[in-house]
PDB file of C-alpha atoms in Angstrom:
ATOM      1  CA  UNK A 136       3.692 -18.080  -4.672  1.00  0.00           C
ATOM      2  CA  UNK A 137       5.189 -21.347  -3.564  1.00  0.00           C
ATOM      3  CA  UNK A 138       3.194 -24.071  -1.747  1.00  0.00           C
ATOM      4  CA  UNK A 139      -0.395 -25.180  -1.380  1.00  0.00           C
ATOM      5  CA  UNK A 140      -2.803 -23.136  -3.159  1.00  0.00           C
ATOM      6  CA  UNK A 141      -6.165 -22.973  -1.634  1.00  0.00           C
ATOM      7  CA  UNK A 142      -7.496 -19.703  -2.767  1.00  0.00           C
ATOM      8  CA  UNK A 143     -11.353 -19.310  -4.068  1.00  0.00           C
ATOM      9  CA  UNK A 144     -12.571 -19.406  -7.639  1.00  0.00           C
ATOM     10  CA  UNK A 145     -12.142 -16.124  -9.388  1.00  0.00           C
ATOM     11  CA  UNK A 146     -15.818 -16.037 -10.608  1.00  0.00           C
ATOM     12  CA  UNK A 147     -16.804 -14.859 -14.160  1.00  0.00           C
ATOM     13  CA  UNK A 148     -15.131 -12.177 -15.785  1.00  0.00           C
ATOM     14  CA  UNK A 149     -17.483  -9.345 -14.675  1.00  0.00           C
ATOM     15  CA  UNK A 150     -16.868 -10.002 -10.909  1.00  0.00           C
ATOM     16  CA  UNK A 151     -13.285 -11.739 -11.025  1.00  0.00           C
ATOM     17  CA  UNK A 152     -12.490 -11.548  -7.676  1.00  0.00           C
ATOM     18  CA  UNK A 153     -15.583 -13.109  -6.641  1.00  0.00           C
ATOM     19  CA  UNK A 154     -15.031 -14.711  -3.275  1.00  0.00           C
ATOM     20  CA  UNK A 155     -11.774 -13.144  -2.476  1.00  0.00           C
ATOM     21  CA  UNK A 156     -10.868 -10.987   0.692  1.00  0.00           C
ATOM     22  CA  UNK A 157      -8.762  -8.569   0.262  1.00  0.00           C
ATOM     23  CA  UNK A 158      -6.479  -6.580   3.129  1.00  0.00           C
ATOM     24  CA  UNK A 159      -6.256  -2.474   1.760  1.00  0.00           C
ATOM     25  CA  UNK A 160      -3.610  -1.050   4.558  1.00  0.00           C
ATOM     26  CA  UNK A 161      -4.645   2.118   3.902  1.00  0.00           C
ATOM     27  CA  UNK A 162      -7.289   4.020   5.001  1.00  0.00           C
ATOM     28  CA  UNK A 163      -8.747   7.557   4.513  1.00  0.00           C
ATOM     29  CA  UNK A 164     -10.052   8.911   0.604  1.00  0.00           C
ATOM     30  CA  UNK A 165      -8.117   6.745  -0.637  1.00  0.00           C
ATOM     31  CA  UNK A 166      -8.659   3.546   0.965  1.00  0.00           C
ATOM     32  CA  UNK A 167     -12.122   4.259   0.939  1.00  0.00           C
ATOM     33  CA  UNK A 168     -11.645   4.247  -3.261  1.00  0.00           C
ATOM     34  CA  UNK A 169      -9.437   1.162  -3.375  1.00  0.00           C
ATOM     35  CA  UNK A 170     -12.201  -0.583  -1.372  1.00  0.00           C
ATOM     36  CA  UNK A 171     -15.003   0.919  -3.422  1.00  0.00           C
ATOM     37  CA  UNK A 172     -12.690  -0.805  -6.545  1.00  0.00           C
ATOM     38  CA  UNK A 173     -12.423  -4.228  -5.162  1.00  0.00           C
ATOM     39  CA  UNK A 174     -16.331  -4.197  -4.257  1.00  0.00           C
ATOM     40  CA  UNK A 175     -16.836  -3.870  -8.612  1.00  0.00           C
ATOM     41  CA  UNK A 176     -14.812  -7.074  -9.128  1.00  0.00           C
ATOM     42  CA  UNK A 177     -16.342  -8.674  -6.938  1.00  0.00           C
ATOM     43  CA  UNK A 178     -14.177  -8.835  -4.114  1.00  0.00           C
ATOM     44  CA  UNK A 179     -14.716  -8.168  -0.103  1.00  0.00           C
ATOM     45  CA  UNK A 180     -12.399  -5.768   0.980  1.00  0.00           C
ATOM     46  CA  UNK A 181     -10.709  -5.356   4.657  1.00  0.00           C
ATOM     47  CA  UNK A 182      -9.198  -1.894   5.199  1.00  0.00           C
ATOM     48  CA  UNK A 183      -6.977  -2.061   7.511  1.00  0.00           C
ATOM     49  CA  UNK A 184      -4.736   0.471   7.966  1.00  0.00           C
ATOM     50  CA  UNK A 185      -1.018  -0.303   9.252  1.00  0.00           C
ATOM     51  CA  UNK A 186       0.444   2.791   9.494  1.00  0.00           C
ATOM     52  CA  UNK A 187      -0.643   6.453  10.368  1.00  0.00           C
ATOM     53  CA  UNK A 188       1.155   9.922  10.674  1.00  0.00           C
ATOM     54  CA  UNK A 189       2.392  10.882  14.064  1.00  0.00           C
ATOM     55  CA  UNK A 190       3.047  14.959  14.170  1.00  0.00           C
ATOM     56  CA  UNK A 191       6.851  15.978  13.196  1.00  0.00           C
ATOM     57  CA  UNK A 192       9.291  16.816  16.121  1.00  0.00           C
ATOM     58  CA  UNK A 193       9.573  20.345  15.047  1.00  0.00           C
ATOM     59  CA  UNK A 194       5.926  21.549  14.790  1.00  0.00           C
ATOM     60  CA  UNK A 195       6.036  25.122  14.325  1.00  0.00           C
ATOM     61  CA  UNK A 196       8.904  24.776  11.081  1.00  0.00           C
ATOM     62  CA  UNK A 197       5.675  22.737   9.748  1.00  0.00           C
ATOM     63  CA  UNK A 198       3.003  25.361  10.331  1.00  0.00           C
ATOM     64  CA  UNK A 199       4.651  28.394   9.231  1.00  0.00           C
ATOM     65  CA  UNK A 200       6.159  26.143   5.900  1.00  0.00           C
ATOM     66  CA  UNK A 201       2.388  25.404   5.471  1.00  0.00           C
ATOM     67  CA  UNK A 202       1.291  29.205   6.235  1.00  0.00           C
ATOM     68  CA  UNK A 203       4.265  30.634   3.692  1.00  0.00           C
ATOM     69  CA  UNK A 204       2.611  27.986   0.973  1.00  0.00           C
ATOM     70  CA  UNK A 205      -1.052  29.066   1.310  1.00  0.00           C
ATOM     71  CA  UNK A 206       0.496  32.817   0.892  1.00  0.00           C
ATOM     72  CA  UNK A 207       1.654  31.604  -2.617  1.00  0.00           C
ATOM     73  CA  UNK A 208       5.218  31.654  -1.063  1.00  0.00           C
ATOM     74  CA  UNK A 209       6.183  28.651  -3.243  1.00  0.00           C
ATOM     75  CA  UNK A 210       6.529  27.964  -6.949  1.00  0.00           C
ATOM     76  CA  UNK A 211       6.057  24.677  -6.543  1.00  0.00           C
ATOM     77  CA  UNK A 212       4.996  21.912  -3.669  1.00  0.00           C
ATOM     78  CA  UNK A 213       6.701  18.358  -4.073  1.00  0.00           C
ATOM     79  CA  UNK A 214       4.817  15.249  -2.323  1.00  0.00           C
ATOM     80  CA  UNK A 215       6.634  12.031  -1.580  1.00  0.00           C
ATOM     81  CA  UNK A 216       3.689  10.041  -0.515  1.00  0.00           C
ATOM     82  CA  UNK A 217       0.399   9.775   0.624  1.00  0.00           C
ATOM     83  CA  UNK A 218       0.711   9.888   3.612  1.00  0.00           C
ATOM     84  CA  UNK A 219       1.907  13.637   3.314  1.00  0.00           C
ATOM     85  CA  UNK A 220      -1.218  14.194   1.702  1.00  0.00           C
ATOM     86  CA  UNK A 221      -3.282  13.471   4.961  1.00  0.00           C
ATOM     87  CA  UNK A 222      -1.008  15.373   6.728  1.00  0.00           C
ATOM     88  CA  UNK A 223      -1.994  18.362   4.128  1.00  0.00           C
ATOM     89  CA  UNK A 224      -5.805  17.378   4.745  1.00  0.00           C
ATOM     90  CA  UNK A 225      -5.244  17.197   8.675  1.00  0.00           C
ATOM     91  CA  UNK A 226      -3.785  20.833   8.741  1.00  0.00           C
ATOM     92  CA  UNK A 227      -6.630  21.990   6.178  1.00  0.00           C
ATOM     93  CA  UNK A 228      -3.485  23.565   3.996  1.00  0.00           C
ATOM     94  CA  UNK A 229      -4.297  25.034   1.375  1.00  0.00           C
ATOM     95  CA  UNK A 230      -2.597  24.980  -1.865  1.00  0.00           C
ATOM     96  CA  UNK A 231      -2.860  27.980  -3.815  1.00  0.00           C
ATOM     97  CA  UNK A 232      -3.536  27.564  -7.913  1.00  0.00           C
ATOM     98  CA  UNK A 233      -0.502  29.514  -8.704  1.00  0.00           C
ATOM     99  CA  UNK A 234       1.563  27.000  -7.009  1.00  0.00           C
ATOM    100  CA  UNK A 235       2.165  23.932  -8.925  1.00  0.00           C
ATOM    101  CA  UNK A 236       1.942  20.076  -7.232  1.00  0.00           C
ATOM    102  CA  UNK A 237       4.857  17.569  -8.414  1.00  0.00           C
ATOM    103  CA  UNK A 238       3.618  13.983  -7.238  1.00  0.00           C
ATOM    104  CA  UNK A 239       6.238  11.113  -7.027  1.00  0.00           C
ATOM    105  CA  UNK A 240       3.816   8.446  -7.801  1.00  0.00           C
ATOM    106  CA  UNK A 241       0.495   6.975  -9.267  1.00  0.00           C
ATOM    107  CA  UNK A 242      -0.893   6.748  -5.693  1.00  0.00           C
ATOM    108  CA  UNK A 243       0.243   9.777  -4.340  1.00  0.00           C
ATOM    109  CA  UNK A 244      -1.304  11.881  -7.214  1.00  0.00           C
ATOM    110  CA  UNK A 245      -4.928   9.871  -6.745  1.00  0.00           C
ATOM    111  CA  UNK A 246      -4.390  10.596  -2.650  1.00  0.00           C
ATOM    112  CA  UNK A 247      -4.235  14.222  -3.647  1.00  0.00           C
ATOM    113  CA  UNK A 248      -7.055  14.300  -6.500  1.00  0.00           C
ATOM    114  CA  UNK A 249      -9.366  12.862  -3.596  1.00  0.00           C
ATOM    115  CA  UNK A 250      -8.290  15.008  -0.961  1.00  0.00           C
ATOM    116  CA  UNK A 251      -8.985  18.021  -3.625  1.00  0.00           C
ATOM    117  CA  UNK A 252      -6.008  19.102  -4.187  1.00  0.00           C
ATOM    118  CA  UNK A 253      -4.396  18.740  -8.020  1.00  0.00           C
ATOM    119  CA  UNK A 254      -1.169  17.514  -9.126  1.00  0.00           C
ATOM    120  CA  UNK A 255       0.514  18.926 -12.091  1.00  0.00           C
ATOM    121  CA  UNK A 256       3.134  16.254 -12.902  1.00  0.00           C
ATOM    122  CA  UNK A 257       3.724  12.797 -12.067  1.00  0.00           C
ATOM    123  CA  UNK A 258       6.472  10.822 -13.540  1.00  0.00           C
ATOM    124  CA  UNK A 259       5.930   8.907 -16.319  1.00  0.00           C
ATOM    125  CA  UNK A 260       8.473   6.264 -16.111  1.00  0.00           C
ATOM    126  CA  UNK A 261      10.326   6.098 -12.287  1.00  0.00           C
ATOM    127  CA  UNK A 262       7.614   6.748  -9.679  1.00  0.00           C
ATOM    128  CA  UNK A 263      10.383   7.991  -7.557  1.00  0.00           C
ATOM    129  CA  UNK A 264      12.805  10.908  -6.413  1.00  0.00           C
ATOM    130  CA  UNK A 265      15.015   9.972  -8.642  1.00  0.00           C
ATOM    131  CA  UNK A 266      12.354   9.605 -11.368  1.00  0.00           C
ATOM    132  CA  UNK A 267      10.939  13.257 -10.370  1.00  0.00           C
ATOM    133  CA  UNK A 268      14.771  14.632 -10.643  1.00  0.00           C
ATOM    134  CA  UNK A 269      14.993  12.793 -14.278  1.00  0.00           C
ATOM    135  CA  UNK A 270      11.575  14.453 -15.592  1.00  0.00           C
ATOM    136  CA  UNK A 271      12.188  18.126 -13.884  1.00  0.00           C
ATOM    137  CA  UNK A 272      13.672  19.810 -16.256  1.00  0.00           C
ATOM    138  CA  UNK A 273      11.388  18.861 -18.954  1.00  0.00           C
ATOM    139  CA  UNK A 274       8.143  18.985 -16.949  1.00  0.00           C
ATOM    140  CA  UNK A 275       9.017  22.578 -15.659  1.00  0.00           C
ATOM    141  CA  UNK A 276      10.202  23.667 -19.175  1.00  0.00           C
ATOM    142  CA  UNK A 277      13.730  24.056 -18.166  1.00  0.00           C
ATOM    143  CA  UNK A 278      12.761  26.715 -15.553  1.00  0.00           C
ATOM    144  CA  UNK A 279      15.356  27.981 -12.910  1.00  0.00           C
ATOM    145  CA  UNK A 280      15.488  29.371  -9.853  1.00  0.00           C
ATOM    146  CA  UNK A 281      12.533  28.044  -8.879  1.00  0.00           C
ATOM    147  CA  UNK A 282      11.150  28.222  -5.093  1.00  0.00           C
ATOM    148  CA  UNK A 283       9.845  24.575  -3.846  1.00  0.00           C
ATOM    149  CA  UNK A 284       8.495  23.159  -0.709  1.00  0.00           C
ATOM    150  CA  UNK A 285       9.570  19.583  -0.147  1.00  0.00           C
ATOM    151  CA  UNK A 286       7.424  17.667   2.727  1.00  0.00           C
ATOM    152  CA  UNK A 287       8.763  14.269   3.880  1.00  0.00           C
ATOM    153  CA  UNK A 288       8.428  11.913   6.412  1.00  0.00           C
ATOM    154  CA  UNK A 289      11.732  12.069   9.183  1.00  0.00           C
ATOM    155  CA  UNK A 290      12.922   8.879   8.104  1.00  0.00           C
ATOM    156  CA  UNK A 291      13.059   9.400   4.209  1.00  0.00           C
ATOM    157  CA  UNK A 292      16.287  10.415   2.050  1.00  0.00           C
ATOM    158  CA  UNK A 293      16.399  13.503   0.742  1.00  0.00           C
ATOM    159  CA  UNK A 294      17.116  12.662  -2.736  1.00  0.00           C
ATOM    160  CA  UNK A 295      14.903  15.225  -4.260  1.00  0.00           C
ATOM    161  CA  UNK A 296      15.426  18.370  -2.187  1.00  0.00           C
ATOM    162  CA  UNK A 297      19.168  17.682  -2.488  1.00  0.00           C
ATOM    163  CA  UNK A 298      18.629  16.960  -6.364  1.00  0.00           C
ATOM    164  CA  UNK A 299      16.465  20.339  -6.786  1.00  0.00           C
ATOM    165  CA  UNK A 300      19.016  22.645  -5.174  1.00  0.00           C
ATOM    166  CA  UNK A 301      21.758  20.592  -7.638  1.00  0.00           C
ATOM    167  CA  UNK A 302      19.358  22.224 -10.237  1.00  0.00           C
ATOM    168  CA  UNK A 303      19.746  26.016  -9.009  1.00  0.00           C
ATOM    169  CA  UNK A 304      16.409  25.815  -7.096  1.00  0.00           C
ATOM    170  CA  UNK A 305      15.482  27.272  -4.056  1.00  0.00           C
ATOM    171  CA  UNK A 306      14.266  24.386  -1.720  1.00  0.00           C
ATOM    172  CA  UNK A 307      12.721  24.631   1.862  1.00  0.00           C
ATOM    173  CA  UNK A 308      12.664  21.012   3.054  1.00  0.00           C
ATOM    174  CA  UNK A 309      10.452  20.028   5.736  1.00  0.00           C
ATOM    175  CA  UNK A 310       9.206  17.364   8.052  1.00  0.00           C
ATOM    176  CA  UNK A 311       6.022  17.006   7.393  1.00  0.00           C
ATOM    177  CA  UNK A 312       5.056  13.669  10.177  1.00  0.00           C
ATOM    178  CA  UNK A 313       7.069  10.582  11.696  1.00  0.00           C
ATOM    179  CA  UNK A 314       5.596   7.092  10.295  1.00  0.00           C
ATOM    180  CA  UNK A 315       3.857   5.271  13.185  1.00  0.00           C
ATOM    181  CA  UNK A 316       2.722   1.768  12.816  1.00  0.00           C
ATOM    182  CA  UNK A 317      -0.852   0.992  13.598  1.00  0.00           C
ATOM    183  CA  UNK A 318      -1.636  -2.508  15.176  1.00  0.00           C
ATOM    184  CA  UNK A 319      -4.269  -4.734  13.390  1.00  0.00           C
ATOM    185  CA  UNK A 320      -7.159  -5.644  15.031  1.00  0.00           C
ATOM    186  CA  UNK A 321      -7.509  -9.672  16.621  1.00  0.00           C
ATOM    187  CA  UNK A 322      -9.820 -10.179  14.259  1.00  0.00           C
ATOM    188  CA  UNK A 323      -7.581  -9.571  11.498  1.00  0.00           C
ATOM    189  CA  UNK A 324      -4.753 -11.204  12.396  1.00  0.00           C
ATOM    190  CA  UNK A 325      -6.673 -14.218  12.944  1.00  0.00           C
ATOM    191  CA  UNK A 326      -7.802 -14.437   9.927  1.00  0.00           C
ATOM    192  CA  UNK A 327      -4.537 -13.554   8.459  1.00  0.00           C
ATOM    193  CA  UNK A 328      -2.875 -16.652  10.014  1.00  0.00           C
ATOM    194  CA  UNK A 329      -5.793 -18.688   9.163  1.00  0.00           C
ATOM    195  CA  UNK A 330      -5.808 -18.196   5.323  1.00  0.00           C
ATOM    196  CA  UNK A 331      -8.927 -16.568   5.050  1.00  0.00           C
ATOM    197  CA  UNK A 332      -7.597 -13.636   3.320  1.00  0.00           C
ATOM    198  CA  UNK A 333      -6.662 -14.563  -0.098  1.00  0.00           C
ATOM    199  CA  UNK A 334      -4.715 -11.088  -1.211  1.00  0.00           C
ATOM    200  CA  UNK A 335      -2.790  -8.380   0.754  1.00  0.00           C
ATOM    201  CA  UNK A 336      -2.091  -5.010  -0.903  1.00  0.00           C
ATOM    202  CA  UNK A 337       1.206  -3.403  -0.255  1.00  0.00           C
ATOM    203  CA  UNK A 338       1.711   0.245  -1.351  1.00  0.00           C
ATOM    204  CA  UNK A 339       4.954   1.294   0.464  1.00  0.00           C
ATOM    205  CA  UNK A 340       7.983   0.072   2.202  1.00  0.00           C
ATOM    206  CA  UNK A 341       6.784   1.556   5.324  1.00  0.00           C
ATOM    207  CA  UNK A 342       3.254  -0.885   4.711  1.00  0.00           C
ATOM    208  CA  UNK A 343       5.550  -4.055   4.038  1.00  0.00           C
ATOM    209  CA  UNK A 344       7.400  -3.605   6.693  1.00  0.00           C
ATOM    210  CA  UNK A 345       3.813  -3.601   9.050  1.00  0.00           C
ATOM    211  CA  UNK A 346       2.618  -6.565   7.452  1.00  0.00           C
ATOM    212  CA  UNK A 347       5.526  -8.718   8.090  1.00  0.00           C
ATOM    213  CA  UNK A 348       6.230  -7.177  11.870  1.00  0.00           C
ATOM    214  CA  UNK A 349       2.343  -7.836  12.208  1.00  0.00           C
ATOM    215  CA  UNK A 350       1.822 -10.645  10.577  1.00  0.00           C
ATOM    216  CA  UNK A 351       4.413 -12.444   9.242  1.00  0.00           C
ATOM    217  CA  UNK A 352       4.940 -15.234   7.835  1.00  0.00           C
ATOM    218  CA  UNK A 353       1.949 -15.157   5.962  1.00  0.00           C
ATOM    219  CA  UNK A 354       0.286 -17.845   4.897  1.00  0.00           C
ATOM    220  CA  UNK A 355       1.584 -19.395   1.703  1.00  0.00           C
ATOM    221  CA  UNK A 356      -1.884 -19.127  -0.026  1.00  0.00           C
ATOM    222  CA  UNK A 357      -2.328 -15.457   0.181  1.00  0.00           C
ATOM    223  CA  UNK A 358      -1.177 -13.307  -2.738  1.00  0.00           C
ATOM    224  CA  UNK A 359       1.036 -10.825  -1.807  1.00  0.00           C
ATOM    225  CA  UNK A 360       0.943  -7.988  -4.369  1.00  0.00           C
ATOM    226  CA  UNK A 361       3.155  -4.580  -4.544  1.00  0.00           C
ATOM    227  CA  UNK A 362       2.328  -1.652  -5.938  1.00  0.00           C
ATOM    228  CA  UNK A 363       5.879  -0.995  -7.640  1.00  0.00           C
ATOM    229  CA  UNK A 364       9.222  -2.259  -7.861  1.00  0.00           C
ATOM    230  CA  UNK A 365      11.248  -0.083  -5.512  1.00  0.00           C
ATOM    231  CA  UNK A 366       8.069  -1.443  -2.716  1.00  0.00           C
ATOM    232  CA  UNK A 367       9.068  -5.066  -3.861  1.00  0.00           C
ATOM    233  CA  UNK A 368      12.701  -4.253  -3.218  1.00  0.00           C
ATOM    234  CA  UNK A 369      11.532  -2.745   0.471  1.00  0.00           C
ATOM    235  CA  UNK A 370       9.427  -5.694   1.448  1.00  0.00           C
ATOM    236  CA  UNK A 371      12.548  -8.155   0.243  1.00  0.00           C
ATOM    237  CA  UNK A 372      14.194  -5.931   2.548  1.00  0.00           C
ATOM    238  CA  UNK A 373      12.216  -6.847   5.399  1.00  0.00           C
ATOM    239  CA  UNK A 374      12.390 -10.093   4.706  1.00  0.00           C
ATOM    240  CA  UNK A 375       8.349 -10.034   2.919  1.00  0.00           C
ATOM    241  CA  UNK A 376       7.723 -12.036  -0.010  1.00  0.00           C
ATOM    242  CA  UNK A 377       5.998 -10.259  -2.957  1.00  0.00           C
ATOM    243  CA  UNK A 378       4.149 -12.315  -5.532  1.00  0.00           C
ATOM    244  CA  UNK A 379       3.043  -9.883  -8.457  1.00  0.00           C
ATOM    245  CA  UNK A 380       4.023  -6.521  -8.855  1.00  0.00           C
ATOM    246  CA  UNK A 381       2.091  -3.972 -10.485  1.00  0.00           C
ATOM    247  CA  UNK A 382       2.397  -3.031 -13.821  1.00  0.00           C
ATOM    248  CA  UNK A 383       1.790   1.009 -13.235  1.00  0.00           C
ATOM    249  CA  UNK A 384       2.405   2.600  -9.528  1.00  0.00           C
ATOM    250  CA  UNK A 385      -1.608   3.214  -9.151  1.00  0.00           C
ATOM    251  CA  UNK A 386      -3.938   1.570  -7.079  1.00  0.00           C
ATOM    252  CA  UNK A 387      -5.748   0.458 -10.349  1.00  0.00           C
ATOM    253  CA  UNK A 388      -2.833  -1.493 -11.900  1.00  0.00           C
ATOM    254  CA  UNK A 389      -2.371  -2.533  -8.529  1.00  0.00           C
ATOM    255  CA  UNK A 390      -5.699  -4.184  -8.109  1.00  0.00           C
ATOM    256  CA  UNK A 391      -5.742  -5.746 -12.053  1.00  0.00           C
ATOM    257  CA  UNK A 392      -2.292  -7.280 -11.183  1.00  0.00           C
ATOM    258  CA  UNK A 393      -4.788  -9.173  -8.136  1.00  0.00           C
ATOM    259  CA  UNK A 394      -7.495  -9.850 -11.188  1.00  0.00           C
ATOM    260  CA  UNK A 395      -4.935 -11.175 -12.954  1.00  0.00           C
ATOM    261  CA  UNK A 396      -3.756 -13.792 -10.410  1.00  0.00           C
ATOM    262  CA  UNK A 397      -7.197 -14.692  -9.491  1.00  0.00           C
ATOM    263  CA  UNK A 398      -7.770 -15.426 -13.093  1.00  0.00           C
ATOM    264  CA  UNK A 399      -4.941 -17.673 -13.936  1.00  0.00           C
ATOM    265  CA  UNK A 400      -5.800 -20.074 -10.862  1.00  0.00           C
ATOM    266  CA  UNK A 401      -9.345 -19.750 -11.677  1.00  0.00           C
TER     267      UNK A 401
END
């Protein structure tokens, strides 16, 4: 960060984040877990979710995608985010245990773990499409013709779908919700622009982009931290600052990266 620094004392190493308020823009399981994480170390969390899932323009493609998967119509299920999984909890879709669950990311795997669902492989070094596409081959034993059902949001790149039918693989792609942004309540954003929050998590473009429509410019004082480096790239993007970047794409590396700036200005 650049500027004043006025943030509280990180506390003893048990409860590092002692005195710190925290903004988690995600709700739901997994919000709930982040929050539950922070409490530990000390920290007050303020879940605050920015953005939500609005249904997809084409509802019924959804339904009967989701009714051909619980049939055990699919090989394999790829998830882009965590979002989709809400959108999986919101329909109640069940995912048979003959069909396997590629997760792009860290968070996206934990979003389906606490949902219920499983996820089979995550990659190990590009939390990404592109990272996914790398890892395939390997991770599915060099399997071909495989049938795969690819949820996304309406406004992301198809980079794996596209990539998996390169492979030979059957791929149904499908809008799974539009990204909606949620407003913050006064509250927040008061305290926002007041410095009182000393640490704002961001876990997706789609979040950074929220938190610098809603409230931007942010104080200099509060930590802006990003759960990757493609999510620093977005919020650059959008014109957010990002201060420390997680070391792993998971909400825990996320949350030590916040430890470890509280304990270097302690």
């Amino acid at each position: 960060m650049t500027g004043a620094i006025n943030l509280p004392a990180s506390g003893d190493g048990a409860k590092p984040l002692a005195g710190w308020r925290v903004l988690v823009p995600r709700g739901g399981p997994w919000g709930d877990g982040v929050a539950a994480a922070l409490r530990s170390r000390g920290a007050s969390p303020i879940v605050a979710p920015l953005i939500n899932f609005a249904p997809a323009d084409d509802q019924p493609a959804l339904e009967a995608a989701l009714a051909k998967l619980a049939a055990g119509g699919f090989d394999w299920l790829t998830v882009t985010s965590a979002t989709t999984v809400d959108v999986l909890s919101s329909y109640g879709a069940v995912i048979p245990e003959t069909t396997k669950v590629a997760a792009v990311g860290e968070t996206t795997a934990a979003a389906l773990v606490a949902a219920g669902y499983h996820a089979d492989i995550v990659p190990a070094e590009d939390n990404s499409a592109r990272g996914m596409l790398e890892e395939w081959e390997a991770a599915t034993e060099g399997a071909s013709g495989l049938s795969v059902l690819a949820l996304r949001s309406a406004i992301a790149k198809q980079v794996l779908s596209i990539g998996l039918e390169r492979m030979g693989h059957h791929v149904e792609a499908v809008v799974a919700y539009r990204t909606v942004g949620v407003p913050v309540t006064e509250k927040v954003l008061a305290d926002v622009r007041a410095g009182l929050v000393n640490a704002v998590l961001v876990t997706s473009g789609s979040v950074a982009e929220q938190v610098q429509e809603q409230l931007g410019p942010l104080p200099e004082s509060t930590l802006v931290a990003a759960i990757g480096p493609q999510t620093k790239r977005d919020a650059a993007a959008v014109g957010l600052r990002v201060d420390v970047v997680a070391r792993e794409r998971s909400a825990e590396s996320l949350i030590d990266a916040v430890v470890d700036a509280a304990t270097a200005l302690a």
